[in-house]
Amino acid sequence: MEWLTNPEIWVAFLTLTALEIVLGIDNIIFISILVGRLPKEQQPKARFFGLALAMGTRILLLLSIAWVMRLTSDLFTVLEHGVSGRDLILFFGGLFLLFKSTMEIWHSLEGEVDEAQPDGKKKAGFLGVILQIAVIDIVFSLDSVITAVGLVQNVPVMVAAIIIAVLVMMMAAGTISDFIEKHPSLKVLALSFLIVVGTLLVAEAFGVHVPKGYVYFAMAFSLGVEALNIRMRTAMKRKLNEPVKLHKDLPD
């Protein structure tokens, strides 16, 4: 029980938990958008399974740290550039994210309409959505685990940080998903950032490292601008819906 009184372990735990939540933002957005194409009654279950898969994937990768770290070793060379297992996962994961985000934008703007659904959306299959979430979970989890291993050497601390971070994401995922679905412009903005993240993953596979801080700053700035737009649109709608009022006669 010495770890309970060790400040270094607590600092590492809190730092890693915060980092896991930040690194999980991309995952939450992707899951929220995919789940939005399911029938309403299946969405909470899909969000739970999606994030539970993310937690399970990260913990399994942590428990096989030796294998994970071997993924950074070069498997072969292409044009004098070493290619590792991590590079291959990031490359194909980035391509999948680019493809999926582009297709989701197309579905949102010009896709086929399912007239059987009250909202006109063409609904996806539950198993298909879960499989897509599982694929992208591996990509996001790999980067997250490698970062965690570089920061903390204590496996129980890393596992505890991942569990707490995923629980926080589970609590926030429903609200984020509903908010994105409620505002179509925000959904397109989120998908655009997923395209940027996919591009960064492909670039990372070729050894070009771009700090994610730039992406998160651009995301925060754009969300701030869109929040102002949403507030202005809401105010305008409220104003247009106000009933006409007659001026009261002024006293003599």
Tab-separated table of C-alpha atoms in Angstrom:
chain	number	residue	atom	x	y	z
A	1	MET	CA	0.000	0.000	0.000
A	2	GLU	CA	3.027	2.287	-0.237
A	3	TRP	CA	1.764	3.653	-3.547
A	4	LEU	CA	-1.107	5.396	-1.718
A	5	THR	CA	1.351	7.722	0.007
A	6	ASN	CA	3.758	8.115	-2.915
A	7	PRO	CA	3.234	11.578	-4.491
A	8	GLU	CA	5.193	10.625	-7.630
A	9	ILE	CA	2.746	7.829	-8.440
A	10	TRP	CA	-0.242	10.147	-7.917
A	11	VAL	CA	1.282	12.837	-10.151
A	12	ALA	CA	1.998	10.234	-12.837
A	13	PHE	CA	-1.534	8.825	-12.502
A	14	LEU	CA	-3.251	12.229	-12.798
A	15	THR	CA	-0.996	13.341	-15.669
A	16	LEU	CA	-1.546	10.125	-17.599
A	17	THR	CA	-5.322	10.193	-16.977
A	18	ALA	CA	-5.546	13.739	-18.344
A	19	LEU	CA	-3.376	12.768	-21.320
A	20	GLU	CA	-5.523	9.709	-22.079
A	21	ILE	CA	-8.672	11.866	-22.051
A	22	VAL	CA	-7.085	14.414	-24.408
A	23	LEU	CA	-5.800	11.689	-26.738
A	24	GLY	CA	-9.247	10.096	-26.648
A	25	ILE	CA	-11.038	13.169	-28.040
A	26	ASP	CA	-10.521	11.951	-31.615
A	27	ASN	CA	-11.889	8.558	-30.649
A	28	ILE	CA	-14.998	10.038	-28.982
A	29	ILE	CA	-15.778	12.191	-32.034
A	30	PHE	CA	-15.344	9.249	-34.416
A	31	ILE	CA	-17.513	6.969	-32.259
A	32	SER	CA	-20.182	9.671	-31.821
A	33	ILE	CA	-20.463	10.221	-35.579
A	34	LEU	CA	-20.579	6.508	-36.427
A	35	VAL	CA	-23.112	5.791	-33.691
A	36	GLY	CA	-25.295	8.640	-34.990
A	37	ARG	CA	-26.164	6.492	-38.028
A	38	LEU	CA	-27.681	3.769	-35.846
A	39	PRO	CA	-31.335	3.713	-34.725
A	40	LYS	CA	-31.832	5.874	-31.632
A	41	GLU	CA	-32.476	2.944	-29.291
A	42	GLN	CA	-29.161	1.255	-30.234
A	43	GLN	CA	-26.934	4.307	-29.856
A	44	PRO	CA	-26.239	4.159	-26.072
A	45	LYS	CA	-25.335	0.456	-26.347
A	46	ALA	CA	-23.023	1.108	-29.318
A	47	ARG	CA	-21.262	3.974	-27.499
A	48	PHE	CA	-20.742	1.729	-24.460
A	49	PHE	CA	-19.390	-1.190	-26.516
A	50	GLY	CA	-17.221	1.148	-28.608
A	51	LEU	CA	-15.539	2.753	-25.604
A	52	ALA	CA	-15.324	-0.587	-23.774
A	53	LEU	CA	-13.480	-1.945	-26.823
A	54	ALA	CA	-11.143	1.058	-26.675
A	55	MET	CA	-10.420	0.358	-22.992
A	56	GLY	CA	-9.891	-3.364	-23.620
A	57	THR	CA	-7.588	-2.707	-26.577
A	58	ARG	CA	-5.426	-0.281	-24.609
A	59	ILE	CA	-5.142	-2.577	-21.598
A	60	LEU	CA	-4.252	-5.590	-23.785
A	61	LEU	CA	-1.581	-3.538	-25.543
A	62	LEU	CA	-0.202	-2.421	-22.169
A	63	LEU	CA	-0.011	-6.018	-20.964
A	64	SER	CA	2.030	-6.854	-24.062
A	65	ILE	CA	4.431	-3.923	-23.785
A	66	ALA	CA	7.370	-5.941	-25.109
A	67	TRP	CA	5.447	-6.673	-28.329
A	68	VAL	CA	4.287	-3.054	-28.611
A	69	MET	CA	7.810	-1.695	-28.296
A	70	ARG	CA	9.014	-4.176	-30.950
A	71	LEU	CA	6.528	-2.541	-33.324
A	72	THR	CA	8.836	0.468	-33.443
A	73	SER	CA	11.651	-1.651	-34.917
A	74	ASP	CA	12.089	-1.534	-38.709
A	75	LEU	CA	10.629	-4.469	-40.617
A	76	PHE	CA	11.928	-3.429	-44.041
A	77	THR	CA	13.237	-0.398	-45.907
A	78	VAL	CA	11.591	1.585	-48.709
A	79	LEU	CA	13.700	4.251	-50.469
A	80	GLU	CA	16.136	4.318	-47.539
A	81	HIS	CA	13.271	4.861	-45.094
A	82	GLY	CA	12.769	2.186	-42.446
A	83	VAL	CA	9.181	0.935	-42.105
A	84	SER	CA	8.064	-0.509	-38.760
A	85	GLY	CA	4.903	-2.322	-37.690
A	86	ARG	CA	3.730	0.895	-36.016
A	87	ASP	CA	4.206	2.791	-39.288
A	88	LEU	CA	2.065	0.253	-41.155
A	89	ILE	CA	-0.717	0.434	-38.561
A	90	LEU	CA	-0.665	4.254	-38.587
A	91	PHE	CA	-0.575	4.351	-42.410
A	92	PHE	CA	-3.534	2.031	-42.991
A	93	GLY	CA	-5.389	3.426	-39.979
A	94	GLY	CA	-4.924	6.953	-41.324
A	95	LEU	CA	-6.182	5.898	-44.761
A	96	PHE	CA	-9.208	4.235	-43.151
A	97	LEU	CA	-9.960	7.400	-41.165
A	98	LEU	CA	-9.605	9.557	-44.289
A	99	PHE	CA	-11.900	7.266	-46.274
A	100	LYS	CA	-14.492	6.911	-43.515
A	101	SER	CA	-14.606	10.638	-42.672
A	102	THR	CA	-14.954	11.582	-46.352
A	103	MET	CA	-17.747	9.046	-46.828
A	104	GLU	CA	-19.546	10.290	-43.712
A	105	ILE	CA	-19.425	13.870	-45.058
A	106	TRP	CA	-20.836	12.592	-48.364
A	107	HIS	CA	-23.581	10.658	-46.548
A	108	SER	CA	-24.443	13.741	-44.485
A	109	LEU	CA	-24.695	16.076	-47.483
A	110	GLU	CA	-25.528	13.999	-50.561
A	111	GLY	CA	-25.967	10.402	-49.422
A	112	GLU	CA	-28.908	8.116	-50.040
A	113	VAL	CA	-32.040	8.864	-48.050
A	114	ASP	CA	-33.930	6.121	-46.262
A	115	GLU	CA	-37.568	7.159	-46.541
A	116	ALA	CA	-38.555	4.517	-43.985
A	117	GLN	CA	-36.800	6.491	-41.264
A	118	PRO	CA	-38.551	9.503	-39.720
A	119	ASP	CA	-35.417	11.659	-39.993
A	120	GLY	CA	-34.691	10.505	-43.564
A	121	LYS	CA	-31.280	9.043	-42.631
A	122	LYS	CA	-30.047	5.751	-44.015
A	123	LYS	CA	-29.313	3.685	-40.912
A	124	ALA	CA	-26.213	1.520	-40.517
A	125	GLY	CA	-25.949	-1.992	-39.070
A	126	PHE	CA	-24.991	-2.397	-35.395
A	127	LEU	CA	-22.280	-5.013	-35.998
A	128	GLY	CA	-20.787	-3.029	-38.891
A	129	VAL	CA	-20.496	0.095	-36.720
A	130	ILE	CA	-18.881	-1.862	-33.855
A	131	LEU	CA	-16.334	-3.429	-36.255
A	132	GLN	CA	-15.411	-0.006	-37.663
A	133	ILE	CA	-15.008	1.350	-34.123
A	134	ALA	CA	-12.794	-1.647	-33.241
A	135	VAL	CA	-10.508	-0.963	-36.226
A	136	ILE	CA	-9.982	2.697	-35.398
A	137	ASP	CA	-9.651	1.878	-31.661
A	138	ILE	CA	-6.506	-0.128	-32.476
A	139	VAL	CA	-4.954	2.851	-34.290
A	140	PHE	CA	-5.733	5.403	-31.571
A	141	SER	CA	-4.875	2.966	-28.771
A	142	LEU	CA	-1.451	2.149	-30.232
A	143	ASP	CA	-0.312	5.772	-30.229
A	144	SER	CA	-1.810	6.319	-26.787
A	145	VAL	CA	-0.092	3.278	-25.270
A	146	ILE	CA	3.313	4.134	-26.739
A	147	THR	CA	2.982	7.651	-25.264
A	148	ALA	CA	1.944	6.214	-21.889
A	149	VAL	CA	4.884	3.802	-21.811
A	150	GLY	CA	7.238	6.715	-22.474
A	151	LEU	CA	5.812	8.675	-19.535
A	152	VAL	CA	5.231	6.012	-16.878
A	153	GLN	CA	6.936	2.683	-16.274
A	154	ASN	CA	4.360	1.390	-13.768
A	155	VAL	CA	1.843	-0.879	-15.526
A	156	PRO	CA	-0.865	-0.817	-12.761
A	157	VAL	CA	-0.784	3.003	-12.813
A	158	MET	CA	-1.189	2.997	-16.603
A	159	VAL	CA	-4.097	0.521	-16.436
A	160	ALA	CA	-5.831	2.556	-13.705
A	161	ALA	CA	-5.374	5.784	-15.710
A	162	ILE	CA	-6.864	4.171	-18.829
A	163	ILE	CA	-9.894	2.828	-16.909
A	164	ILE	CA	-10.637	6.211	-15.303
A	165	ALA	CA	-10.125	8.068	-18.611
A	166	VAL	CA	-12.496	5.731	-20.490
A	167	LEU	CA	-15.123	6.013	-17.732
A	168	VAL	CA	-14.961	9.811	-18.063
A	169	MET	CA	-15.297	9.470	-21.852
A	170	MET	CA	-18.291	7.140	-21.412
A	171	MET	CA	-20.037	9.780	-19.309
A	172	ALA	CA	-19.285	12.537	-21.822
A	173	ALA	CA	-19.864	10.575	-25.051
A	174	GLY	CA	-23.673	10.750	-24.956
A	175	THR	CA	-23.718	14.523	-24.494
A	176	ILE	CA	-21.111	15.040	-27.223
A	177	SER	CA	-22.961	12.722	-29.602
A	178	ASP	CA	-26.318	14.458	-29.047
A	179	PHE	CA	-24.744	17.897	-29.466
A	180	ILE	CA	-23.038	16.904	-32.731
A	181	GLU	CA	-26.259	15.405	-34.104
A	182	LYS	CA	-28.231	18.501	-33.109
A	183	HIS	CA	-25.926	20.831	-35.060
A	184	PRO	CA	-25.140	19.579	-38.617
A	185	SER	CA	-22.477	22.256	-39.174
A	186	LEU	CA	-20.658	21.010	-36.087
A	187	LYS	CA	-20.794	17.446	-37.426
A	188	VAL	CA	-19.144	18.502	-40.709
A	189	LEU	CA	-16.532	20.451	-38.708
A	190	ALA	CA	-15.788	17.387	-36.562
A	191	LEU	CA	-15.474	15.198	-39.655
A	192	SER	CA	-13.115	17.749	-41.212
A	193	PHE	CA	-10.857	17.500	-38.178
A	194	LEU	CA	-10.934	13.707	-38.406
A	195	ILE	CA	-9.661	14.104	-41.985
A	196	VAL	CA	-6.823	16.245	-40.593
A	197	VAL	CA	-6.076	13.585	-37.945
A	198	GLY	CA	-6.055	10.883	-40.643
A	199	THR	CA	-3.609	12.953	-42.692
A	200	LEU	CA	-1.371	13.346	-39.626
A	201	LEU	CA	-1.428	9.577	-39.029
A	202	VAL	CA	-0.315	8.942	-42.622
A	203	ALA	CA	2.392	11.614	-42.291
A	204	GLU	CA	3.546	10.039	-39.004
A	205	ALA	CA	3.883	6.692	-40.785
A	206	PHE	CA	6.433	8.360	-43.104
A	207	GLY	CA	8.355	9.828	-40.190
A	208	VAL	CA	6.890	13.345	-40.400
A	209	HIS	CA	5.858	14.276	-36.869
A	210	VAL	CA	3.411	17.163	-36.439
A	211	PRO	CA	2.584	18.026	-32.797
A	212	LYS	CA	-1.107	17.396	-32.125
A	213	GLY	CA	-1.199	20.598	-30.116
A	214	TYR	CA	-1.529	22.527	-33.377
A	215	VAL	CA	-4.530	20.416	-34.367
A	216	TYR	CA	-6.176	20.773	-30.964
A	217	PHE	CA	-5.624	24.550	-31.017
A	218	ALA	CA	-7.206	24.796	-34.488
A	219	MET	CA	-10.056	22.558	-33.306
A	220	ALA	CA	-10.652	24.674	-30.174
A	221	PHE	CA	-10.561	27.920	-32.188
A	222	SER	CA	-12.964	26.596	-34.838
A	223	LEU	CA	-15.307	25.233	-32.177
A	224	GLY	CA	-15.256	28.632	-30.480
A	225	VAL	CA	-16.221	30.360	-33.743
A	226	GLU	CA	-18.950	27.788	-34.414
A	227	ALA	CA	-20.256	28.169	-30.844
A	228	LEU	CA	-20.685	31.899	-31.505
A	229	ASN	CA	-22.473	31.118	-34.786
A	230	ILE	CA	-24.795	28.650	-33.034
A	231	ARG	CA	-25.566	31.222	-30.350
A	232	MET	CA	-26.309	33.888	-32.958
A	233	ARG	CA	-28.553	31.528	-34.961
A	234	THR	CA	-30.436	30.532	-31.793
A	235	ALA	CA	-30.936	34.188	-30.857
A	236	MET	CA	-32.188	35.002	-34.383
A	237	LYS	CA	-34.650	32.082	-34.338
A	238	ARG	CA	-35.919	33.138	-30.926
A	239	LYS	CA	-36.349	36.688	-32.158
A	240	LEU	CA	-38.211	35.624	-35.325
A	241	ASN	CA	-40.535	33.386	-33.311
A	242	GLU	CA	-41.493	36.133	-30.884
A	243	PRO	CA	-45.150	37.197	-31.233
A	244	VAL	CA	-45.898	40.665	-32.511
A	245	LYS	CA	-46.439	43.069	-29.620
A	246	LEU	CA	-48.493	46.268	-29.815
A	247	HIS	CA	-47.049	49.436	-28.351
A	248	LYS	CA	-48.937	50.568	-25.298
A	249	ASP	CA	-50.616	53.928	-25.460
A	250	LEU	CA	-48.567	56.569	-23.781
A	251	PRO	CA	-50.298	58.402	-20.919
A	252	ASP	CA	-51.572	61.893	-21.691
